[in-house]
């Protein structure tokens, strides 16, 4: 059954394509899989684009009903994502949450340490770009654990709906392993629904390649 897109999800996909963030072609992923599409969140790179992106993350958080004490943006790509989400939650949802991010390498001078911004205490909501096989999120969980905090969940822009180590999706594995929800602004099903029903003729043929990729690496719904 085709995914039912909410207006903000349809706008988000159109916006990601327009900004060159969501691209179609042939891309080798971190997992080694060769994918017919790629989502590069680093290409949301103007003030207006980041502001709009933050509003989409904030909307996904509001829709999910997840509550948290601190927002966390993992280095590097999660840092601007977490920051713009924190701004959007305060401006549009009346939720002024503390925000933190990490350094990739600990500083041994000045204020030192690995975490910048808010202290990691209580329930931590992770803001990240994409989960494919779930490797990157494991590193973030170690930081939260080391701080003695608890994960509240993960919010990502795109759920690629791919298998992880076994038959379950990488996201289902992350949810089971860490006992927390993972929510996304959009899923691969949403992207397919967009290509099939809303995109122009030039983009429609990409749906075929994505369906074939999903057959090979996707989860059985
Ligand atoms: P996993 O660690 O396998 O879950 O992959 C997540 C990471 O892959 C992201 O944080 C990105 O660095 C990268 N990635 C994308 O950014 N966009 C994609 O569409 C696919 C990937 C990827 O390589 O799987």
Tab-separated table of C-alpha atoms and ligand atoms in Angstrom:
chain	number	residue	atom	x	y	z
A	1	UNK	CA	0.000	0.000	0.000
A	2	UNK	CA	1.334	3.444	-0.891
A	3	UNK	CA	2.429	5.593	2.055
A	4	UNK	CA	0.100	8.438	3.040
A	5	UNK	CA	2.213	11.572	2.986
A	6	UNK	CA	1.494	14.447	5.305
A	7	UNK	CA	1.908	17.914	3.772
A	8	UNK	CA	5.123	18.633	5.650
A	9	UNK	CA	6.577	15.293	4.545
A	10	UNK	CA	5.751	15.948	0.887
A	11	UNK	CA	7.225	19.453	1.168
A	12	UNK	CA	10.306	18.014	2.853
A	13	UNK	CA	11.003	15.555	0.013
A	14	UNK	CA	10.452	18.250	-2.641
A	15	UNK	CA	12.733	20.580	-0.705
A	16	UNK	CA	15.464	17.913	-0.293
A	17	UNK	CA	15.403	17.233	-4.045
A	18	UNK	CA	15.455	20.959	-4.840
A	19	UNK	CA	18.480	21.520	-2.555
A	20	UNK	CA	20.400	18.594	-4.089
A	21	UNK	CA	20.254	16.768	-0.741
A	22	UNK	CA	18.278	13.824	-2.114
A	23	UNK	CA	19.953	12.601	-5.281
A	24	UNK	CA	19.332	9.731	-7.648
A	25	UNK	CA	22.077	7.787	-9.466
A	26	UNK	CA	24.608	5.257	-8.158
A	27	UNK	CA	26.185	5.675	-4.734
A	28	UNK	CA	28.354	3.375	-2.637
A	29	UNK	CA	27.252	3.519	1.000
A	30	UNK	CA	29.239	3.167	4.196
A	31	UNK	CA	27.870	-0.392	4.393
A	32	UNK	CA	29.280	-1.175	0.922
A	33	UNK	CA	25.809	-1.428	-0.614
A	34	UNK	CA	25.412	0.340	-3.954
A	35	UNK	CA	22.318	2.494	-3.720
A	36	UNK	CA	20.273	4.221	-6.458
A	37	UNK	CA	19.724	7.211	-4.173
A	38	UNK	CA	21.616	9.151	-1.532
A	39	UNK	CA	20.605	11.670	1.092
A	40	UNK	CA	23.338	14.191	1.914
A	41	UNK	CA	22.079	16.351	4.783
A	42	UNK	CA	25.276	18.439	4.592
A	43	UNK	CA	23.814	20.128	1.522
A	44	UNK	CA	21.176	21.960	3.568
A	45	UNK	CA	23.577	24.855	3.676
A	46	UNK	CA	21.891	28.246	3.904
A	47	UNK	CA	20.174	29.994	6.776
A	48	UNK	CA	16.733	29.567	5.233
A	49	UNK	CA	17.355	25.902	4.334
A	50	UNK	CA	18.546	25.057	7.842
A	51	UNK	CA	15.624	26.913	9.417
A	52	UNK	CA	13.156	24.979	7.277
A	53	UNK	CA	14.913	21.710	8.028
A	54	UNK	CA	14.744	22.421	11.763
A	55	UNK	CA	10.992	22.967	11.508
A	56	UNK	CA	10.600	19.542	9.860
A	57	UNK	CA	12.599	17.809	12.628
A	58	UNK	CA	10.613	19.686	15.277
A	59	UNK	CA	7.346	18.629	13.637
A	60	UNK	CA	8.465	14.983	13.566
A	61	UNK	CA	9.340	15.211	17.288
A	62	UNK	CA	5.992	16.819	18.124
A	63	UNK	CA	4.127	14.129	16.132
A	64	UNK	CA	6.079	11.331	17.850
A	65	UNK	CA	5.100	12.422	21.356
A	66	UNK	CA	8.676	11.709	22.561
A	67	UNK	CA	9.693	13.714	25.619
A	68	UNK	CA	13.318	14.473	26.483
A	69	UNK	CA	15.523	16.559	28.762
A	70	UNK	CA	18.346	17.325	26.321
A	71	UNK	CA	18.791	17.377	22.540
A	72	UNK	CA	22.042	15.886	21.281
A	73	UNK	CA	23.609	16.383	17.833
A	74	UNK	CA	26.411	13.865	17.121
A	75	UNK	CA	29.539	15.225	15.350
A	76	UNK	CA	29.783	16.256	12.657
A	77	UNK	CA	26.591	16.258	10.652
A	78	UNK	CA	24.290	16.060	13.657
A	79	UNK	CA	25.608	19.328	15.110
A	80	UNK	CA	23.792	21.819	12.856
A	81	UNK	CA	20.802	19.463	12.706
A	82	UNK	CA	20.493	19.415	16.492
A	83	UNK	CA	21.030	23.167	16.745
A	84	UNK	CA	18.382	24.084	14.198
A	85	UNK	CA	15.950	21.588	15.740
A	86	UNK	CA	16.491	23.150	19.170
A	87	UNK	CA	15.704	26.588	17.706
A	88	UNK	CA	12.585	25.326	15.908
A	89	UNK	CA	11.249	23.534	19.018
A	90	UNK	CA	11.638	26.760	21.013
A	91	UNK	CA	10.222	29.045	18.300
A	92	UNK	CA	7.353	26.905	17.021
A	93	UNK	CA	6.492	24.377	19.748
A	94	UNK	CA	7.158	26.303	22.939
A	95	UNK	CA	9.755	23.704	24.051
A	96	UNK	CA	13.057	25.269	25.075
A	97	UNK	CA	15.333	22.227	25.512
A	98	UNK	CA	19.052	22.304	26.383
A	99	UNK	CA	21.308	21.339	23.453
A	100	UNK	CA	24.651	19.499	23.405
A	101	UNK	CA	27.035	18.073	20.837
A	102	UNK	CA	30.321	16.168	20.924
A	103	UNK	CA	33.803	16.713	19.609
A	104	UNK	CA	35.355	13.890	17.620
A	105	UNK	CA	38.595	14.373	19.564
A	106	UNK	CA	38.807	15.329	23.236
A	107	UNK	CA	40.471	18.685	23.995
A	108	UNK	CA	43.147	18.586	26.683
A	109	UNK	CA	43.209	22.366	27.316
A	110	UNK	CA	40.699	25.173	27.829
A	111	UNK	CA	37.344	23.795	28.921
A	112	UNK	CA	38.474	20.288	27.811
A	113	UNK	CA	36.242	17.270	27.377
A	114	UNK	CA	34.216	15.661	24.629
A	115	UNK	CA	30.803	17.236	25.171
A	116	UNK	CA	30.045	20.859	24.325
A	117	UNK	CA	26.951	22.760	25.451
A	118	UNK	CA	24.414	21.293	27.843
A	119	UNK	CA	25.344	18.530	30.283
A	120	UNK	CA	24.122	15.087	29.292
A	121	UNK	CA	21.691	14.422	32.114
A	122	UNK	CA	18.350	12.653	32.042
A	123	UNK	CA	16.697	11.570	28.804
A	124	UNK	CA	18.690	12.422	25.693
A	125	UNK	CA	17.055	12.825	22.277
A	126	UNK	CA	19.570	12.224	19.474
A	127	UNK	CA	19.182	14.212	16.263
A	128	UNK	CA	20.929	12.648	13.272
A	129	UNK	CA	20.742	12.486	9.498
A	130	UNK	CA	20.305	8.911	8.261
A	131	UNK	CA	20.436	5.395	9.666
A	132	UNK	CA	21.360	2.722	7.129
A	133	UNK	CA	22.974	-0.208	8.931
A	134	UNK	CA	23.024	1.404	12.386
A	135	UNK	CA	26.799	1.628	12.907
A	136	UNK	CA	27.041	5.364	13.594
A	137	UNK	CA	24.363	5.343	16.283
A	138	UNK	CA	26.282	2.774	18.359
A	139	UNK	CA	29.085	5.303	18.852
A	140	UNK	CA	26.611	7.922	20.102
A	141	UNK	CA	25.112	5.474	22.573
A	142	UNK	CA	28.532	4.962	24.156
A	143	UNK	CA	28.775	8.705	24.861
A	144	UNK	CA	25.336	8.786	26.481
A	145	UNK	CA	26.176	5.732	28.524
A	146	UNK	CA	29.516	7.166	29.642
A	147	UNK	CA	27.714	10.315	30.866
A	148	UNK	CA	25.317	8.188	32.950
A	149	UNK	CA	22.351	9.515	30.935
A	150	UNK	CA	19.557	7.610	29.186
A	151	UNK	CA	18.499	7.660	25.545
A	152	UNK	CA	14.993	9.059	24.890
A	153	UNK	CA	15.101	8.198	21.195
A	154	UNK	CA	16.581	9.139	17.841
A	155	UNK	CA	15.121	11.470	15.244
A	156	UNK	CA	16.494	11.216	11.743
A	157	UNK	CA	15.603	12.853	8.444
A	158	UNK	CA	15.354	9.683	6.382
A	159	UNK	CA	14.690	6.074	7.353
A	160	UNK	CA	16.163	4.045	4.496
A	161	UNK	CA	14.226	0.960	5.704
A	162	UNK	CA	17.144	-1.381	5.086
A	163	UNK	CA	18.052	-4.611	6.786
A	164	UNK	CA	20.649	-4.397	9.512
A	165	UNK	CA	22.612	-7.481	10.567
A	166	UNK	CA	19.640	-9.848	10.331
A	167	UNK	CA	16.177	-9.809	8.775
A	168	UNK	CA	14.912	-6.851	10.794
A	169	UNK	CA	15.498	-3.295	9.684
A	170	UNK	CA	18.566	-1.572	11.079
A	171	UNK	CA	16.179	0.781	12.838
A	172	UNK	CA	14.199	-2.038	14.453
A	173	UNK	CA	17.528	-3.474	15.634
A	174	UNK	CA	18.551	-0.128	17.125
A	175	UNK	CA	15.147	0.192	18.838
A	176	UNK	CA	15.400	-3.319	20.279
A	177	UNK	CA	19.047	-3.066	21.325
A	178	UNK	CA	18.738	0.278	23.112
A	179	UNK	CA	15.081	0.189	24.114
A	180	UNK	CA	14.186	3.517	22.509
A	181	UNK	CA	12.101	4.701	19.572
A	182	UNK	CA	13.598	5.891	16.288
A	183	UNK	CA	11.439	8.307	14.324
A	184	UNK	CA	12.075	9.919	10.968
A	185	UNK	CA	10.756	12.890	9.036
A	186	UNK	CA	10.298	10.570	6.045
A	187	UNK	CA	10.918	6.930	5.093
A	188	UNK	CA	11.958	5.327	1.828
A	189	UNK	CA	8.288	4.365	1.329
A	190	UNK	CA	7.427	8.069	1.521
A	191	UNK	CA	10.089	8.892	-1.077
A	192	UNK	CA	8.679	6.201	-3.367
A	193	UNK	CA	5.127	7.481	-2.883
A	194	UNK	CA	6.373	10.965	-3.723
A	195	UNK	CA	8.161	9.787	-6.887
A	196	UNK	CA	5.099	7.846	-8.018
A	197	UNK	CA	2.444	10.470	-7.328
A	198	UNK	CA	3.965	13.925	-7.006
A	199	UNK	CA	7.233	14.079	-8.942
A	200	UNK	CA	7.651	15.257	-12.519
A	201	UNK	CA	8.244	12.793	-15.374
A	202	UNK	CA	12.019	13.249	-15.213
A	203	UNK	CA	12.163	11.764	-11.707
A	204	UNK	CA	9.567	8.991	-12.069
A	205	UNK	CA	11.946	6.407	-13.649
A	206	UNK	CA	14.078	6.413	-10.475
A	207	UNK	CA	11.225	4.710	-8.634
A	208	UNK	CA	11.967	1.502	-10.563
A	209	UNK	CA	15.636	1.345	-9.475
A	210	UNK	CA	14.671	2.103	-5.892
A	211	UNK	CA	12.100	-0.697	-5.865
A	212	UNK	CA	14.770	-3.126	-7.119
A	213	UNK	CA	17.176	-1.958	-4.412
A	214	UNK	CA	14.471	-2.366	-1.789
A	215	UNK	CA	13.841	-5.913	-2.994
A	216	UNK	CA	17.502	-6.689	-2.357
A	217	UNK	CA	18.246	-4.844	0.885
A	218	UNK	CA	14.908	-3.671	2.218
A	219	UNK	CA	12.854	-5.153	5.018
A	220	UNK	CA	9.732	-7.155	4.352
A	221	UNK	CA	6.912	-4.929	5.612
B	1	LIG	P1	25.024	3.618	9.252
B	1	LIG	O1	26.132	3.949	10.213
B	1	LIG	O2	25.313	2.414	8.377
B	1	LIG	O3	23.661	3.552	9.901
B	1	LIG	O4	24.980	4.781	8.177
B	1	LIG	C1	24.605	6.077	8.520
B	1	LIG	C2	25.555	7.067	7.884
B	1	LIG	O5	25.723	6.791	6.478
B	1	LIG	C3	25.057	8.473	7.903
B	1	LIG	O6	25.332	9.111	9.111
B	1	LIG	C4	25.803	9.055	6.701
B	1	LIG	O7	27.138	9.393	7.036
B	1	LIG	C5	25.848	7.962	5.675
B	1	LIG	N1	24.759	8.000	4.636
B	1	LIG	C6	24.098	9.176	4.314
B	1	LIG	O8	24.422	10.258	4.790
B	1	LIG	N2	23.030	9.151	3.429
B	1	LIG	C7	22.598	8.031	2.826
B	1	LIG	O9	21.622	8.075	2.038
B	1	LIG	C8	23.284	6.817	3.127
B	1	LIG	C9	24.381	6.820	3.987
B	1	LIG	C10	25.167	5.586	4.119
B	1	LIG	O10	26.378	5.616	3.786
B	1	LIG	O11	24.568	4.550	4.430
